[in-house]
Amino acid sequence: MPTDAILDRLRAAAGETTTDGRRSDGSESVRPAGEHDVIAGVPARYVAAPRDTAGAAALLRTAAALDLAVTVRGAATKQSWGGPPSRLDLILDTTALAGVVEHAAGDLITVVRAGTRLDELAATLAGARQQLALDAALPGGTVGGMVATNASGPRRMLYGTVRDLIIGVTMVRADGVIAHAGGKVVKNVAGYDLAKLVTGAYGTLGLITECAFRLHPLPPAVAYVTRRTDDPAEAGRLAGSVRAAQLVPTALELDAPAGGGAAVTVLLEGTAAGVAARAEATRRLLGVDATASDEPPDGWGRYPWRDGDTGLKLTAALSGVPRLLADARAAADRRGLPLALRGSAGVGVLYAGLPGTADPQRVADLVDALRTASAAVAGHAVVLTAPPPVRDRVDLWGPVDGLALMRRVKERFDPDARLAPGRFVGGI
């Protein structure tokens, strides 16, 4: 079908548009893709920006009728994550799907659209002294992107991950059918597993349009207690001593930059008096060089890499964190690669960054070594993002249990494999 005919069909599905594809307010609902409409290096043909769930459903029904492969994009902060789509015709842009649908402050519940920026949501909730206790590691990220990648940060130690805080979801299947799961009551478990299922699926099972979350009060006081050391393994051991103490930290972070040295930082939250007492106890535990502040240290909650670099997620049993730190740094040193490590010693999740200019084959060799090191401490290593020469040499996901089951789930939700094909584990 000619491009103009496809655009006309998509514009008709979007609704409320003129013949040139613009809404009455002048914004474009459907347009030809431009040079920046690229997902993991793969260019799209068209871009559509629905404003509500019904519009998204109409667009996906039309895309199904036209056999268009679809990938979802929010703020594009994680579009380099995952594999490149094996086929890409249409980008569904969720930035118009933004805003808080409901905030039941008395019940500590919010319903929010997928394209809502996390920083804007935080500002809205702060007016009621409440928070969605999930950390935005990349500025400008959206709710939908966070759910699709199951991203989390330092505070997962106390509050949990997306799967722990999401209690309901509205999504549109590949065939345009709208599905609801869960609800606005924390104890309502009807359909709850569907919300968990789409979390971390990289948009391969459906388009998430709205999410319901459990909220927490903003703490009256916070303190960050930091101890620096020359030895990353020593930082890991210090973190172990914090875990063994009765300090109830919100987060316990390690930071081992490529230039050497390391730091362990403990985040404490609560009443002013309680935080002050626990901060003093933490300083005594970490040693005389420990410092306390009500502001986070540089890099707190951020990934240790920049756009175009290689970034990995490493996991380990809590007792294995010091060993993983030491083994990862030794493996990088043997290959002459500057490896930066940062993450949670409280839950055994570390992030590793390598410059995008590093030799691709040496990076690939290091990825293999990091997978071996992670497996030795009951963990796993995933390449979240990497430049094309590195992608060509590594399996981004590595060995994954349950891949056959994941394929069957994909076939049930998207039998024609038109949603983000190739983006997820095993080429799903």
Tab-separated table of C-alpha atoms in Angstrom:
chain	number	residue	atom	x	y	z
A	1	MET	CA	0.000	0.000	0.000
A	2	PRO	CA	1.376	3.484	-0.831
A	3	THR	CA	2.746	5.559	2.025
A	4	ASP	CA	0.075	8.257	1.667
A	5	ALA	CA	-2.672	5.650	1.913
A	6	ILE	CA	-1.139	4.173	5.065
A	7	LEU	CA	-0.840	7.626	6.620
A	8	ASP	CA	-4.484	8.324	5.787
A	9	ARG	CA	-5.558	5.074	7.461
A	10	LEU	CA	-3.510	5.846	10.574
A	11	ARG	CA	-4.773	9.438	10.718
A	12	ALA	CA	-8.344	8.261	10.466
A	13	ALA	CA	-7.701	5.854	13.341
A	14	ALA	CA	-6.146	8.606	15.447
A	15	GLY	CA	-9.279	10.738	15.132
A	16	GLU	CA	-9.759	14.469	15.686
A	17	THR	CA	-7.384	15.318	12.874
A	18	THR	CA	-7.449	17.360	9.722
A	19	THR	CA	-6.401	15.943	6.355
A	20	ASP	CA	-2.779	16.915	6.972
A	21	GLY	CA	-2.597	14.778	10.123
A	22	ARG	CA	-2.824	17.612	12.645
A	23	ARG	CA	-5.260	17.890	15.527
A	24	SER	CA	-7.400	20.927	16.073
A	25	ASP	CA	-4.740	22.270	18.477
A	26	GLY	CA	-2.080	22.077	15.755
A	27	SER	CA	-0.204	19.060	17.137
A	28	GLU	CA	0.582	16.123	14.868
A	29	SER	CA	-1.166	12.853	15.643
A	30	VAL	CA	0.397	10.885	12.773
A	31	ARG	CA	3.345	11.813	10.592
A	32	PRO	CA	6.081	10.298	8.447
A	33	ALA	CA	9.127	9.365	10.490
A	34	GLY	CA	12.076	11.756	10.541
A	35	GLU	CA	15.789	11.185	10.815
A	36	HIS	CA	15.638	11.011	14.619
A	37	ASP	CA	12.819	8.472	14.729
A	38	VAL	CA	15.149	5.546	15.272
A	39	ILE	CA	14.983	2.654	17.760
A	40	ALA	CA	18.340	1.055	18.637
A	41	GLY	CA	19.690	2.097	15.233
A	42	VAL	CA	16.634	0.966	13.224
A	43	PRO	CA	14.660	3.729	11.438
A	44	ALA	CA	10.870	3.796	11.501
A	45	ARG	CA	8.483	4.686	8.663
A	46	TYR	CA	5.710	6.415	10.635
A	47	VAL	CA	5.120	7.975	14.052
A	48	ALA	CA	1.765	8.209	15.839
A	49	ALA	CA	1.029	9.968	19.131
A	50	PRO	CA	-2.284	8.869	20.697
A	51	ARG	CA	-3.802	11.052	23.414
A	52	ASP	CA	-5.798	8.381	25.236
A	53	THR	CA	-6.282	4.634	25.538
A	54	ALA	CA	-9.103	4.549	23.010
A	55	GLY	CA	-6.978	6.336	20.422
A	56	ALA	CA	-4.073	3.976	21.065
A	57	ALA	CA	-6.379	0.993	20.609
A	58	ALA	CA	-7.668	2.344	17.302
A	59	LEU	CA	-4.131	2.873	16.060
A	60	LEU	CA	-3.056	-0.643	17.039
A	61	ARG	CA	-6.135	-2.156	15.344
A	62	THR	CA	-5.246	-0.294	12.179
A	63	ALA	CA	-1.586	-1.294	12.452
A	64	ALA	CA	-2.687	-4.919	12.775
A	65	ALA	CA	-4.863	-4.623	9.676
A	66	LEU	CA	-1.926	-3.131	7.771
A	67	ASP	CA	0.583	-5.656	9.231
A	68	LEU	CA	2.768	-2.877	10.631
A	69	ALA	CA	5.456	-3.699	13.190
A	70	VAL	CA	5.133	-1.344	16.179
A	71	THR	CA	7.543	-0.184	18.875
A	72	VAL	CA	6.576	2.128	21.722
A	73	ARG	CA	8.595	5.225	22.596
A	74	GLY	CA	8.226	7.596	25.520
A	75	ALA	CA	10.963	10.098	26.331
A	76	ALA	CA	13.467	7.907	24.418
A	77	THR	CA	15.841	7.721	27.399
A	78	LYS	CA	16.188	3.921	27.069
A	79	GLN	CA	15.678	3.362	23.348
A	80	SER	CA	19.252	2.036	23.085
A	81	TRP	CA	18.398	-0.694	25.607
A	82	GLY	CA	17.577	-4.185	24.439
A	83	GLY	CA	18.048	-5.597	20.974
A	84	PRO	CA	17.303	-3.633	17.805
A	85	PRO	CA	13.830	-4.383	16.438
A	86	SER	CA	13.927	-6.972	13.685
A	87	ARG	CA	11.197	-4.991	11.917
A	88	LEU	CA	9.952	-1.451	12.532
A	89	ASP	CA	7.193	0.386	10.699
A	90	LEU	CA	5.422	2.490	13.318
A	91	ILE	CA	6.605	4.212	16.488
A	92	LEU	CA	3.812	4.815	18.986
A	93	ASP	CA	4.882	7.932	20.866
A	94	THR	CA	3.342	8.094	24.362
A	95	THR	CA	4.319	11.661	25.259
A	96	ALA	CA	0.739	12.842	24.674
A	97	LEU	CA	-0.507	10.081	27.002
A	98	ALA	CA	0.500	12.077	30.066
A	99	GLY	CA	-0.945	13.262	33.340
A	100	VAL	CA	-2.328	11.997	36.628
A	101	VAL	CA	-5.735	10.356	36.177
A	102	GLU	CA	-6.397	10.060	39.898
A	103	HIS	CA	-4.580	10.680	43.165
A	104	ALA	CA	-6.338	9.158	46.158
A	105	ALA	CA	-4.070	10.733	48.749
A	106	GLY	CA	-5.982	9.233	51.676
A	107	ASP	CA	-5.458	5.741	50.270
A	108	LEU	CA	-1.863	6.366	49.118
A	109	ILE	CA	-2.804	5.399	45.546
A	110	THR	CA	-2.308	7.112	42.196
A	111	VAL	CA	-3.357	6.264	38.646
A	112	VAL	CA	-1.098	7.842	36.042
A	113	ARG	CA	-0.777	7.735	32.257
A	114	ALA	CA	2.253	6.020	30.757
A	115	GLY	CA	3.786	9.077	29.077
A	116	THR	CA	3.993	11.065	32.317
A	117	ARG	CA	7.492	12.164	33.222
A	118	LEU	CA	8.690	10.788	36.538
A	119	ASP	CA	10.023	14.148	37.709
A	120	GLU	CA	6.679	15.822	36.977
A	121	LEU	CA	4.828	13.048	38.818
A	122	ALA	CA	7.158	13.483	41.795
A	123	ALA	CA	6.434	17.210	41.921
A	124	THR	CA	2.687	16.581	41.807
A	125	LEU	CA	2.742	13.989	44.574
A	126	ALA	CA	5.059	16.093	46.736
A	127	GLY	CA	2.256	18.604	47.126
A	128	ALA	CA	0.507	15.985	49.264
A	129	ARG	CA	3.798	14.986	50.976
A	130	GLN	CA	3.730	11.678	49.117
A	131	GLN	CA	5.997	9.872	46.664
A	132	LEU	CA	6.210	7.039	44.185
A	133	ALA	CA	9.320	5.519	45.729
A	134	LEU	CA	11.096	4.632	42.486
A	135	ASP	CA	14.313	6.293	41.366
A	136	ALA	CA	14.657	7.847	37.917
A	137	ALA	CA	18.227	7.047	36.904
A	138	LEU	CA	17.938	8.952	33.612
A	139	PRO	CA	16.561	12.518	33.572
A	140	GLY	CA	13.288	12.933	31.721
A	141	GLY	CA	12.214	9.295	31.908
A	142	THR	CA	8.534	8.337	31.835
A	143	VAL	CA	6.340	6.034	33.860
A	144	GLY	CA	5.824	3.723	30.887
A	145	GLY	CA	9.537	3.407	30.195
A	146	MET	CA	10.218	2.627	33.835
A	147	VAL	CA	7.592	-0.127	33.846
A	148	ALA	CA	8.600	-1.538	30.454
A	149	THR	CA	12.237	-1.953	31.537
A	150	ASN	CA	11.542	-2.688	35.232
A	151	ALA	CA	14.073	0.002	36.109
A	152	SER	CA	14.878	0.616	39.764
A	153	GLY	CA	17.404	2.487	41.853
A	154	PRO	CA	18.900	2.781	45.330
A	155	ARG	CA	15.657	2.874	47.278
A	156	ARG	CA	14.519	-0.539	46.074
A	157	MET	CA	16.215	-1.896	49.219
A	158	LEU	CA	13.372	-0.556	51.396
A	159	TYR	CA	10.485	0.134	49.038
A	160	GLY	CA	10.943	-2.590	46.417
A	161	THR	CA	10.852	-2.470	42.626
A	162	VAL	CA	8.193	-1.595	40.063
A	163	ARG	CA	6.654	-5.043	40.487
A	164	ASP	CA	6.222	-4.382	44.205
A	165	LEU	CA	4.578	-0.970	43.792
A	166	ILE	CA	2.388	-1.413	40.717
A	167	ILE	CA	-1.118	-2.573	41.611
A	168	GLY	CA	-2.975	-2.141	38.326
A	169	VAL	CA	-2.428	-1.576	34.633
A	170	THR	CA	-4.388	-0.657	31.518
A	171	MET	CA	-2.838	-1.928	28.328
A	172	VAL	CA	-3.680	-2.381	24.658
A	173	ARG	CA	-2.892	-5.698	23.021
A	174	ALA	CA	-1.356	-6.027	19.581
A	175	ASP	CA	-4.822	-6.526	18.075
A	176	GLY	CA	-6.117	-3.300	19.609
A	177	VAL	CA	-8.110	-4.918	22.421
A	178	ILE	CA	-7.978	-2.958	25.705
A	179	ALA	CA	-7.211	-4.985	28.840
A	180	HIS	CA	-7.372	-3.985	32.501
A	181	ALA	CA	-5.657	-5.774	35.387
A	182	GLY	CA	-5.566	-5.134	39.109
A	183	GLY	CA	-7.200	-2.024	40.488
A	184	LYS	CA	-6.936	0.926	42.835
A	185	VAL	CA	-6.964	-1.102	46.047
A	186	VAL	CA	-3.690	-2.476	47.386
A	187	LYS	CA	-5.277	-5.784	48.464
A	188	ASN	CA	-7.130	-6.267	45.159
A	189	VAL	CA	-5.267	-9.109	43.472
A	190	ALA	CA	-7.657	-9.650	40.572
A	191	GLY	CA	-5.497	-9.656	37.451
A	192	TYR	CA	-2.480	-8.517	39.434
A	193	ASP	CA	-0.153	-10.981	37.730
A	194	LEU	CA	-0.747	-9.274	34.360
A	195	ALA	CA	0.696	-6.036	35.738
A	196	LYS	CA	3.742	-7.982	36.872
A	197	LEU	CA	3.953	-9.792	33.551
A	198	VAL	CA	4.163	-6.665	31.409
A	199	THR	CA	6.684	-5.083	33.798
A	200	GLY	CA	10.122	-5.570	32.287
A	201	ALA	CA	8.784	-7.006	29.007
A	202	TYR	CA	10.211	-4.135	26.910
A	203	GLY	CA	6.863	-3.461	25.256
A	204	THR	CA	6.705	-6.881	23.609
A	205	LEU	CA	3.343	-7.898	25.157
A	206	GLY	CA	1.287	-4.744	24.781
A	207	LEU	CA	1.151	-0.967	24.989
A	208	ILE	CA	0.844	0.206	28.600
A	209	THR	CA	-1.380	3.304	28.737
A	210	GLU	CA	-2.145	3.707	32.460
A	211	CYS	CA	-0.684	2.369	35.700
A	212	ALA	CA	-1.941	2.347	39.287
A	213	PHE	CA	0.712	2.544	41.997
A	214	ARG	CA	0.960	2.274	45.748
A	215	LEU	CA	2.511	5.419	47.242
A	216	HIS	CA	4.501	6.211	50.390
A	217	PRO	CA	4.700	9.333	52.557
A	218	LEU	CA	7.679	11.622	52.033
A	219	PRO	CA	10.043	11.225	55.000
A	220	PRO	CA	10.405	14.224	57.351
A	221	ALA	CA	14.209	13.882	57.388
A	222	VAL	CA	16.973	12.155	55.412
A	223	ALA	CA	20.703	11.628	55.857
A	224	TYR	CA	23.394	10.260	53.546
A	225	VAL	CA	26.371	8.779	55.402
A	226	THR	CA	29.397	8.117	53.165
A	227	ARG	CA	32.729	6.398	53.752
A	228	ARG	CA	35.420	6.422	51.083
A	229	THR	CA	38.161	3.832	50.735
A	230	ASP	CA	40.938	2.931	48.317
A	231	ASP	CA	39.739	-0.666	47.996
A	232	PRO	CA	36.412	-1.560	46.335
A	233	ALA	CA	36.365	-4.906	48.135
A	234	GLU	CA	36.722	-3.081	51.465
A	235	ALA	CA	33.726	-0.935	50.519
A	236	GLY	CA	31.815	-4.156	49.952
A	237	ARG	CA	32.791	-5.441	53.381
A	238	LEU	CA	31.746	-2.160	54.993
A	239	ALA	CA	28.398	-2.490	53.271
A	240	GLY	CA	28.086	-5.967	54.765
A	241	SER	CA	28.623	-4.571	58.244
A	242	VAL	CA	25.810	-2.057	57.648
A	243	ARG	CA	23.465	-4.847	56.531
A	244	ALA	CA	24.243	-6.792	59.692
A	245	ALA	CA	23.488	-3.818	61.955
A	246	GLN	CA	20.018	-2.704	63.057
A	247	LEU	CA	20.066	0.592	61.132
A	248	VAL	CA	17.101	0.016	58.770
A	249	PRO	CA	18.619	1.887	55.807
A	250	THR	CA	16.502	2.961	52.878
A	251	ALA	CA	19.426	2.378	50.525
A	252	LEU	CA	22.969	1.051	50.711
A	253	GLU	CA	25.016	2.052	47.680
A	254	LEU	CA	28.513	1.302	46.418
A	255	ASP	CA	30.378	3.526	43.961
A	256	ALA	CA	33.672	2.343	42.460
A	257	PRO	CA	34.656	4.729	39.636
A	258	ALA	CA	37.033	3.669	36.883
A	259	GLY	CA	39.739	5.963	38.257
A	260	GLY	CA	40.119	3.887	41.430
A	261	GLY	CA	38.888	3.942	44.986
A	262	ALA	CA	35.353	3.338	46.169
A	263	ALA	CA	32.672	4.708	48.461
A	264	VAL	CA	29.797	3.220	50.423
A	265	THR	CA	26.801	5.454	51.115
A	266	VAL	CA	23.923	4.722	53.469
A	267	LEU	CA	20.586	6.536	53.030
A	268	LEU	CA	18.550	6.883	56.228
A	269	GLU	CA	14.982	8.218	56.370
A	270	GLY	CA	12.528	8.940	59.145
A	271	THR	CA	11.893	11.489	61.870
A	272	ALA	CA	14.543	14.127	62.470
A	273	ALA	CA	15.556	12.695	65.853
A	274	GLY	CA	15.555	9.106	64.620
A	275	VAL	CA	17.604	9.892	61.522
A	276	ALA	CA	20.143	11.869	63.551
A	277	ALA	CA	20.649	8.990	65.982
A	278	ARG	CA	20.950	6.369	63.246
A	279	ALA	CA	23.309	8.588	61.220
A	280	GLU	CA	25.624	8.870	64.221
A	281	ALA	CA	25.501	5.103	64.749
A	282	THR	CA	26.289	4.578	61.048
A	283	ARG	CA	29.261	6.956	61.221
A	284	ARG	CA	30.679	5.027	64.180
A	285	LEU	CA	30.191	1.753	62.317
A	286	LEU	CA	31.849	2.956	59.100
A	287	GLY	CA	34.759	4.686	60.836
A	288	VAL	CA	36.035	8.131	61.689
A	289	ASP	CA	36.367	9.127	58.017
A	290	ALA	CA	32.633	8.750	57.385
A	291	THR	CA	30.690	11.937	56.661
A	292	ALA	CA	26.990	12.763	56.876
A	293	SER	CA	24.914	15.109	54.721
A	294	ASP	CA	21.286	15.782	53.886
A	295	GLU	CA	22.243	15.869	50.183
A	296	PRO	CA	23.133	12.783	48.086
A	297	PRO	CA	26.705	12.328	46.818
A	298	ASP	CA	27.545	12.960	43.169
A	299	GLY	CA	26.183	10.252	40.904
A	300	TRP	CA	23.622	8.986	43.402
A	301	GLY	CA	21.059	6.824	41.621
A	302	ARG	CA	22.646	7.399	38.194
A	303	TYR	CA	24.041	4.767	35.878
A	304	PRO	CA	27.864	4.792	35.584
A	305	TRP	CA	27.838	5.325	31.834
A	306	ARG	CA	26.872	7.918	29.217
A	307	ASP	CA	25.041	7.713	25.903
A	308	GLY	CA	27.024	5.562	23.484
A	309	ASP	CA	28.825	3.623	26.231
A	310	THR	CA	28.414	-0.012	27.203
A	311	GLY	CA	26.256	-0.515	30.295
A	312	LEU	CA	25.612	-3.749	32.174
A	313	LYS	CA	23.503	-4.920	35.089
A	314	LEU	CA	25.237	-7.402	37.400
A	315	THR	CA	23.519	-9.311	40.185
A	316	ALA	CA	24.888	-11.321	43.087
A	317	ALA	CA	23.880	-12.908	46.346
A	318	LEU	CA	24.347	-10.342	49.119
A	319	SER	CA	27.286	-12.237	50.581
A	320	GLY	CA	28.940	-12.288	47.158
A	321	VAL	CA	28.952	-8.524	46.529
A	322	PRO	CA	32.542	-7.924	47.799
A	323	ARG	CA	33.821	-10.804	45.678
A	324	LEU	CA	31.951	-9.587	42.590
A	325	LEU	CA	33.410	-6.101	43.021
A	326	ALA	CA	36.943	-7.475	43.296
A	327	ASP	CA	36.584	-9.997	40.468
A	328	ALA	CA	34.964	-7.483	38.102
A	329	ARG	CA	37.682	-4.895	38.666
A	330	ALA	CA	40.438	-7.517	38.273
A	331	ALA	CA	38.909	-8.793	35.027
A	332	ALA	CA	38.751	-5.262	33.630
A	333	ASP	CA	42.326	-4.488	34.702
A	334	ARG	CA	43.637	-7.614	32.954
A	335	ARG	CA	42.101	-6.336	29.723
A	336	GLY	CA	43.196	-2.751	30.214
A	337	LEU	CA	39.604	-1.502	30.342
A	338	PRO	CA	38.338	1.316	32.610
A	339	LEU	CA	35.328	-0.232	34.366
A	340	ALA	CA	33.040	1.905	36.549
A	341	LEU	CA	30.772	0.141	39.054
A	342	ARG	CA	27.840	1.555	40.996
A	343	GLY	CA	24.799	0.039	42.623
A	344	SER	CA	23.066	-1.460	45.604
A	345	ALA	CA	24.935	-3.561	48.126
A	346	GLY	CA	21.613	-3.866	49.922
A	347	VAL	CA	19.991	-6.024	47.241
A	348	GLY	CA	22.995	-7.267	45.250
A	349	VAL	CA	22.443	-5.257	42.056
A	350	LEU	CA	25.405	-3.429	40.504
A	351	TYR	CA	25.681	-1.473	37.270
A	352	ALA	CA	28.879	-1.439	35.228
A	353	GLY	CA	29.938	1.074	32.582
A	354	LEU	CA	32.618	1.023	29.887
A	355	PRO	CA	33.501	3.792	27.416
A	356	GLY	CA	31.924	3.486	23.999
A	357	THR	CA	35.374	4.015	22.497
A	358	ALA	CA	36.807	0.869	24.117
A	359	ASP	CA	37.970	-1.954	21.844
A	360	PRO	CA	34.813	-3.985	21.038
A	361	GLN	CA	36.476	-7.396	21.227
A	362	ARG	CA	38.043	-6.665	24.603
A	363	VAL	CA	34.674	-5.450	25.845
A	364	ALA	CA	33.056	-8.663	24.588
A	365	ASP	CA	35.727	-10.714	26.376
A	366	LEU	CA	35.077	-8.741	29.562
A	367	VAL	CA	31.333	-9.372	29.280
A	368	ASP	CA	32.070	-13.112	29.255
A	369	ALA	CA	34.306	-12.706	32.314
A	370	LEU	CA	31.667	-10.682	34.155
A	371	ARG	CA	29.066	-13.353	33.439
A	372	THR	CA	31.397	-15.947	34.917
A	373	ALA	CA	32.051	-13.745	37.959
A	374	SER	CA	28.332	-13.110	38.495
A	375	ALA	CA	27.435	-16.772	38.143
A	376	ALA	CA	30.056	-17.635	40.775
A	377	VAL	CA	28.091	-15.583	43.315
A	378	ALA	CA	24.637	-16.814	42.270
A	379	GLY	CA	24.007	-13.882	39.954
A	380	HIS	CA	23.634	-12.925	36.329
A	381	ALA	CA	24.960	-10.294	33.905
A	382	VAL	CA	22.897	-8.487	31.248
A	383	VAL	CA	24.148	-5.941	28.727
A	384	LEU	CA	21.566	-3.150	28.871
A	385	THR	CA	23.066	-0.903	26.229
A	386	ALA	CA	26.090	-0.988	23.962
A	387	PRO	CA	27.395	0.539	20.710
A	388	PRO	CA	26.796	-1.557	17.569
A	389	PRO	CA	30.328	-3.051	17.364
A	390	VAL	CA	29.859	-4.497	20.857
A	391	ARG	CA	26.282	-5.645	20.172
A	392	ASP	CA	27.570	-7.592	17.173
A	393	ARG	CA	29.892	-9.590	19.443
A	394	VAL	CA	27.768	-10.384	22.503
A	395	ASP	CA	24.468	-11.905	23.511
A	396	LEU	CA	22.931	-8.968	25.375
A	397	TRP	CA	20.889	-11.154	27.713
A	398	GLY	CA	23.063	-14.212	28.238
A	399	PRO	CA	21.564	-17.523	29.356
A	400	VAL	CA	18.023	-17.066	30.695
A	401	ASP	CA	15.919	-19.641	32.503
A	402	GLY	CA	12.354	-20.065	31.311
A	403	LEU	CA	12.915	-18.810	27.766
A	404	ALA	CA	10.548	-21.394	26.299
A	405	LEU	CA	7.778	-20.202	28.613
A	406	MET	CA	8.478	-16.568	27.649
A	407	ARG	CA	8.095	-17.489	23.990
A	408	ARG	CA	4.729	-19.132	24.652
A	409	VAL	CA	3.510	-16.052	26.517
A	410	LYS	CA	4.615	-13.853	23.621
A	411	GLU	CA	2.740	-16.058	21.166
A	412	ARG	CA	-0.461	-15.763	23.188
A	413	PHE	CA	-0.290	-11.966	23.496
A	414	ASP	CA	1.188	-11.176	20.080
A	415	PRO	CA	0.917	-14.207	17.764
A	416	ASP	CA	2.070	-12.231	14.709
A	417	ALA	CA	5.136	-10.854	16.558
A	418	ARG	CA	4.418	-7.253	15.592
A	419	LEU	CA	5.118	-5.565	18.945
A	420	ALA	CA	8.784	-4.634	19.374
A	421	PRO	CA	9.984	-7.799	17.603
A	422	GLY	CA	13.539	-8.710	18.577
A	423	ARG	CA	13.801	-6.230	21.457
A	424	PHE	CA	13.572	-8.737	24.299
A	425	VAL	CA	15.475	-11.798	25.483
A	426	GLY	CA	15.952	-14.567	22.932
A	427	GLY	CA	14.896	-12.285	20.089
A	428	ILE	CA	11.313	-12.105	21.418
